[in-house]
């Protein structure tokens, strides 16, 4: 045998002991693993070997290659980690990272989105409706009689612009999102299911719980056969999704001119040990269908409206409605 | 409205504990907001909805309890009145405003303290016991819901009653001691000489019942609710009387209540009914309404079938007449105290609320939103712009849609006549804003005053003009650039910070085809006032808010940059669908160019020339830096940008790139007078 594998192996290990830095490592690598190194030489002798030796030499050369490669890789790794630490100050990895700030969505928008998304999942479509309205859409079509107190200028802002559809009358700022119902029904035929979020305005003096501008979300569903039991089912599903499945709620009879029957929904608030009203709802009053020109006795509908500020105040424990519009960054950045 | 349980129990034996009674009333639509103890009784604070004036009395509530508990109601017994002459001078001048006036003169009454039972009942409702006569009028008001008033008959000049409009210059001191200047908008009760009561609202001070009073005139009348409401608002005076007149009183109760009071006065204060006169100036038509209700409709509306017997018993306890005309159809006579019930749905509601909504079943609705045109283009655009603003570190604000003339002037936004509010809450909010700038500046001021000076805000808000509203986006930067602790420089924001946000925000819409050019906008500093276009369409403006304006707002020490973008305009822009462009694997070649260009040369001109000479191999022009300073000849600035060349066909040959690159450089030098650096 031309090659004494045991001896070469010992030489390798002996030689390796003198490898101390990158330079000596490189000469070690060249000696054994280089193109003209010992192991290449062994492989190079392969063609001239007698058949019976080929297997033994092949195996021996492979083992040497594995050994030398392992030694080189290990040494390289330790040398590199040493050099990277040497001469450099330690990094204080507890210093803050550099980040571009991400903006904060306003808590009212977050609340509107959260509520609308629940209804979207249930099959409703989100719709937009204008803030400047006619008396017809804001009152008459909603079965709010001409002499109803809420038509008085005390409960609705009128703007100094003539109503093109009603001679001698002025336009107004919607005092509720319900005129959105009228617009949708005038535009489309049932079946329909729609939610309309937006700003509404009422001349209420500002205090911790009143604002002359606030947000509502209106819901409307019309079809051939919609029942009060559907309204209960729908709003129960909503409340469980929004407040959690263990929320206790109740439907309390109430009065709205545009629904019949009408109800308010209360949820039980453990922290306050009280029922808190969160939304108004009911079955669409047939007079509203008359007002939008739907054929008599053809459709049934359910409708609901909820106050966004109230929901947000409940959910986050905000105690003053004015905070929503002050836009103090110390408030905005909390959500 | 307050109701004492003790008093309620006089008319109905409901056998419920007060707590349960309150709960049952609430769940029948008569909300009990609070229950408090008063002496031996519990007092319910109730919220009565405006459609139920019939419930504004103890008897009205008792009728509801009778339906809830299915028990009979005991009406108070009123003795037949002794005969009396009709000799009282009563004239109704304003027949629209007063439909009926019953006057009764009782002579030789003894005005004194009320008996205990009477005191107890009215005091439980929070009324002060005055004397037996006044207490009886209040008692009857609360019992039946019809307001009454007693005058000292001897104080009425000429013993006369006139229901008329006040004359200008007339004054009246009311029971609460306030003096009101009157006008012809006010309805008054006057004697032969002057007003003695604000009709339906409050009696006069001088004709009130005192211990000296011997003879009284008792009023029970019907006043129109519109006029009463306007008057209460005008004088800022509300009373138990006006509250009920505003909601409407019941015609028959006017007389019943008068008789009840006369009966009680004769009993408690003695005296003799001397005269009584019922003047009707305008009798309403007798109320008769029958509603046909197919029983099937109950199920159609509620998803639930109560038994026929249950429906009948609920309705009859509420005072409705119920007949089954033929199988499956109810004929329902509506009583005149329930004129709010006008159609089958209203009757079904009565049945449902007495059963209790919580006892009705629940179903999962079949939701079909087929016919609603979802404007997904708009909402998707809005969503993506919104998200891009958040992602760039802007905080969303929501501001009031109203502003005022002063703020508009302070923001130089008062050129067009703004949309006025006819009945503003205050001068602070007298106008609908024609621009978002005043709203933003007031938010900046608030925050700067609280030492929050580095602000990045946006709002999706509407602006208003010409009776219409427009969706817009406002963006504002103030203070310093986003800090990085690795560099010590703390630099104020500049227009490129804002421009970058605008460009990046509009990217989904503009696909890069957005351009900016100097244009003057009020409030923005000349030279840093920029119009923003997508294609050829102007979509808004941006720039530096001028120092002059910040001074007026008293915003100190921070630079402020503001942009207003017109969302409504953007809805009109057609967005072609995204098309995939194959990724080119052939290597690209990047060449930097450093030029000295004339100060007036715009970077956009450089880009244009590059692309017009770049053939199909110039892929992009990227700005690297600019240099302005003394290392460059005056009138020039240094600009460095890099050009990337790449071909779809194959690896570019050096000669090809060189040829194009040289053409570009030569063109820049020739056309712009630029000099290579």
Short mmCIF file of N, CA and C in Angstrom, two decimals, chain A residues 184-252:
data_model
loop_
_atom_site.label_atom_id
_atom_site.label_comp_id
_atom_site.label_asym_id
_atom_site.label_seq_id
_atom_site.Cartn_x
_atom_site.Cartn_y
_atom_site.Cartn_z
N UNK A 184 -81.63 55.10 0.98
CA UNK A 184 -81.35 53.76 0.45
C UNK A 184 -82.62 53.16 -0.15
N UNK A 185 -83.74 53.32 0.57
CA UNK A 185 -84.97 52.71 0.07
C UNK A 185 -85.48 53.40 -1.19
N UNK A 186 -85.23 54.71 -1.28
CA UNK A 186 -85.65 55.40 -2.50
C UNK A 186 -84.83 54.94 -3.70
N UNK A 187 -83.59 54.55 -3.43
CA UNK A 187 -82.68 54.17 -4.51
C UNK A 187 -82.85 52.70 -4.92
N UNK A 188 -83.15 51.84 -3.92
CA UNK A 188 -83.08 50.40 -4.19
C UNK A 188 -84.37 49.69 -3.79
N UNK A 189 -84.52 48.53 -4.37
CA UNK A 189 -85.66 47.68 -4.02
C UNK A 189 -85.18 46.56 -3.11
N UNK A 190 -86.03 46.12 -2.18
CA UNK A 190 -85.64 44.98 -1.32
C UNK A 190 -85.43 43.73 -2.18
N UNK A 191 -84.77 42.69 -1.66
CA UNK A 191 -84.21 42.62 -0.30
C UNK A 191 -82.94 43.46 -0.15
N UNK A 192 -82.76 43.95 1.05
CA UNK A 192 -81.57 44.76 1.32
C UNK A 192 -81.19 44.65 2.79
N UNK A 193 -79.92 44.83 3.05
CA UNK A 193 -79.42 44.86 4.43
C UNK A 193 -78.23 45.80 4.42
N UNK A 194 -78.35 46.89 5.15
CA UNK A 194 -77.36 47.95 5.01
C UNK A 194 -77.06 48.58 6.37
N UNK A 195 -75.80 48.96 6.58
CA UNK A 195 -75.46 49.78 7.75
C UNK A 195 -74.88 51.11 7.27
N UNK A 196 -75.30 52.18 7.93
CA UNK A 196 -74.90 53.54 7.52
C UNK A 196 -74.27 54.24 8.71
N UNK A 197 -72.94 54.34 8.74
CA UNK A 197 -72.31 55.07 9.82
C UNK A 197 -72.15 56.55 9.45
N UNK A 198 -72.09 57.43 10.43
CA UNK A 198 -71.83 58.83 10.10
C UNK A 198 -72.06 59.79 11.25
N UNK A 199 -71.75 61.06 10.94
CA UNK A 199 -71.90 62.12 11.94
C UNK A 199 -73.34 62.61 11.96
N UNK A 200 -73.81 62.98 13.14
CA UNK A 200 -75.11 63.61 13.29
C UNK A 200 -74.96 64.82 14.21
N UNK A 201 -75.94 65.72 14.15
CA UNK A 201 -75.80 67.01 14.84
C UNK A 201 -77.09 67.35 15.59
N UNK A 202 -76.94 67.80 16.81
CA UNK A 202 -78.09 68.28 17.58
C UNK A 202 -77.64 69.43 18.47
N UNK A 203 -78.48 70.46 18.57
CA UNK A 203 -78.06 71.62 19.39
C UNK A 203 -78.10 71.33 20.89
N UNK A 204 -77.32 70.40 21.34
CA UNK A 204 -77.23 70.11 22.77
C UNK A 204 -76.03 70.85 23.34
N UNK A 205 -76.23 71.52 24.44
CA UNK A 205 -75.10 72.19 25.09
C UNK A 205 -74.07 71.14 25.48
N UNK A 206 -72.80 71.48 25.29
CA UNK A 206 -71.73 70.50 25.50
C UNK A 206 -71.45 70.31 26.98
N UNK A 207 -71.43 69.06 27.41
CA UNK A 207 -70.93 68.72 28.75
C UNK A 207 -70.29 67.33 28.66
N UNK A 208 -70.05 66.71 29.79
CA UNK A 208 -69.30 65.44 29.77
C UNK A 208 -70.03 64.35 28.99
N UNK A 209 -71.36 64.45 28.88
CA UNK A 209 -72.05 63.38 28.16
C UNK A 209 -72.84 63.88 26.95
N UNK A 210 -72.74 65.17 26.63
CA UNK A 210 -73.46 65.70 25.46
C UNK A 210 -72.51 66.42 24.52
N UNK A 211 -72.82 66.29 23.25
CA UNK A 211 -72.04 66.97 22.25
C UNK A 211 -72.98 67.36 21.12
N UNK A 212 -72.71 68.50 20.46
CA UNK A 212 -73.60 68.89 19.37
C UNK A 212 -73.28 68.13 18.09
N UNK A 213 -72.16 67.44 18.08
CA UNK A 213 -71.83 66.55 16.96
C UNK A 213 -71.46 65.20 17.55
N UNK A 214 -72.04 64.16 17.01
CA UNK A 214 -71.63 62.82 17.45
C UNK A 214 -71.87 61.83 16.32
N UNK A 215 -71.58 60.56 16.57
CA UNK A 215 -71.65 59.57 15.49
C UNK A 215 -72.70 58.50 15.79
N UNK A 216 -73.38 58.10 14.74
CA UNK A 216 -74.33 57.00 14.88
C UNK A 216 -74.08 55.96 13.79
N UNK A 217 -74.59 54.78 14.03
CA UNK A 217 -74.61 53.76 12.97
C UNK A 217 -76.05 53.29 12.83
N UNK A 218 -76.55 53.41 11.62
CA UNK A 218 -77.92 53.02 11.34
C UNK A 218 -77.91 51.66 10.67
N UNK A 219 -78.87 50.83 10.99
CA UNK A 219 -78.98 49.55 10.29
C UNK A 219 -80.38 49.39 9.73
N UNK A 220 -80.47 48.77 8.57
CA UNK A 220 -81.78 48.55 7.96
C UNK A 220 -81.75 47.25 7.18
N UNK A 221 -82.80 46.46 7.38
CA UNK A 221 -82.91 45.24 6.58
C UNK A 221 -84.37 45.13 6.15
N UNK A 222 -84.59 44.98 4.86
CA UNK A 222 -85.96 44.88 4.34
C UNK A 222 -86.06 43.67 3.43
N UNK A 223 -87.16 42.94 3.59
CA UNK A 223 -87.38 41.76 2.76
C UNK A 223 -88.88 41.43 2.83
N UNK A 224 -89.27 40.34 2.16
CA UNK A 224 -90.69 39.94 2.19
C UNK A 224 -91.13 39.56 3.59
N UNK A 225 -90.26 38.83 4.28
CA UNK A 225 -90.66 38.31 5.59
C UNK A 225 -89.55 38.54 6.59
N UNK A 226 -89.61 39.67 7.26
CA UNK A 226 -88.67 39.93 8.35
C UNK A 226 -89.53 40.08 9.60
N UNK A 227 -89.11 39.45 10.68
CA UNK A 227 -89.94 39.45 11.88
C UNK A 227 -89.18 40.02 13.07
N UNK A 228 -89.95 40.36 14.09
CA UNK A 228 -89.34 40.88 15.33
C UNK A 228 -88.36 39.85 15.91
N UNK A 229 -88.69 38.58 15.73
CA UNK A 229 -87.79 37.53 16.24
C UNK A 229 -86.43 37.61 15.53
N UNK A 230 -86.42 38.02 14.24
CA UNK A 230 -85.17 38.19 13.51
C UNK A 230 -84.36 39.34 14.09
N UNK A 231 -85.08 40.42 14.43
CA UNK A 231 -84.42 41.58 15.03
C UNK A 231 -83.72 41.18 16.33
N UNK A 232 -84.45 40.39 17.13
CA UNK A 232 -83.86 39.94 18.40
C UNK A 232 -82.64 39.06 18.13
N UNK A 233 -82.76 38.16 17.18
CA UNK A 233 -81.66 37.25 16.87
C UNK A 233 -80.44 38.00 16.37
N UNK A 234 -80.69 38.97 15.49
CA UNK A 234 -79.60 39.73 14.88
C UNK A 234 -78.84 40.54 15.93
N UNK A 235 -79.59 41.28 16.74
CA UNK A 235 -78.93 42.16 17.70
C UNK A 235 -78.31 41.39 18.85
N UNK A 236 -78.87 40.22 19.15
CA UNK A 236 -78.24 39.38 20.16
C UNK A 236 -76.89 38.89 19.64
N UNK A 237 -76.88 38.46 18.38
CA UNK A 237 -75.61 38.03 17.77
C UNK A 237 -74.60 39.17 17.79
N UNK A 238 -75.07 40.38 17.47
CA UNK A 238 -74.17 41.53 17.48
C UNK A 238 -73.59 41.79 18.87
N UNK A 239 -74.46 41.84 19.87
CA UNK A 239 -74.00 42.17 21.22
C UNK A 239 -73.03 41.11 21.74
N UNK A 240 -73.31 39.85 21.42
CA UNK A 240 -72.41 38.81 21.89
C UNK A 240 -71.04 38.94 21.24
N UNK A 241 -71.03 39.36 19.99
CA UNK A 241 -69.77 39.52 19.29
C UNK A 241 -69.01 40.74 19.83
N UNK A 242 -69.75 41.83 20.08
CA UNK A 242 -69.09 43.07 20.48
C UNK A 242 -68.68 43.06 21.95
N UNK A 243 -69.59 42.58 22.81
CA UNK A 243 -69.32 42.66 24.26
C UNK A 243 -68.81 41.33 24.84
N UNK A 244 -68.92 40.26 24.08
CA UNK A 244 -68.55 38.94 24.62
C UNK A 244 -69.78 38.09 24.79
N UNK A 245 -69.59 36.77 24.67
CA UNK A 245 -70.76 35.89 24.58
C UNK A 245 -71.51 35.78 25.90
N UNK A 246 -70.90 36.24 27.00
CA UNK A 246 -71.62 36.12 28.27
C UNK A 246 -72.39 37.39 28.63
N UNK A 247 -72.52 38.31 27.66
CA UNK A 247 -73.22 39.57 27.95
C UNK A 247 -74.71 39.28 28.21
N UNK A 248 -75.25 39.97 29.22
CA UNK A 248 -76.69 39.86 29.47
C UNK A 248 -77.36 41.05 28.80
N UNK A 249 -78.42 40.81 28.08
CA UNK A 249 -79.09 41.94 27.43
C UNK A 249 -80.60 41.80 27.52
N UNK A 250 -81.29 42.92 27.31
CA UNK A 250 -82.75 42.86 27.32
C UNK A 250 -83.32 43.82 26.29
N UNK A 251 -84.48 43.47 25.77
CA UNK A 251 -85.20 44.31 24.81
C UNK A 251 -86.34 44.98 25.57
N UNK A 252 -86.26 46.30 25.68
CA UNK A 252 -87.23 47.04 26.47
C UNK A 252 -88.09 47.86 25.51
#
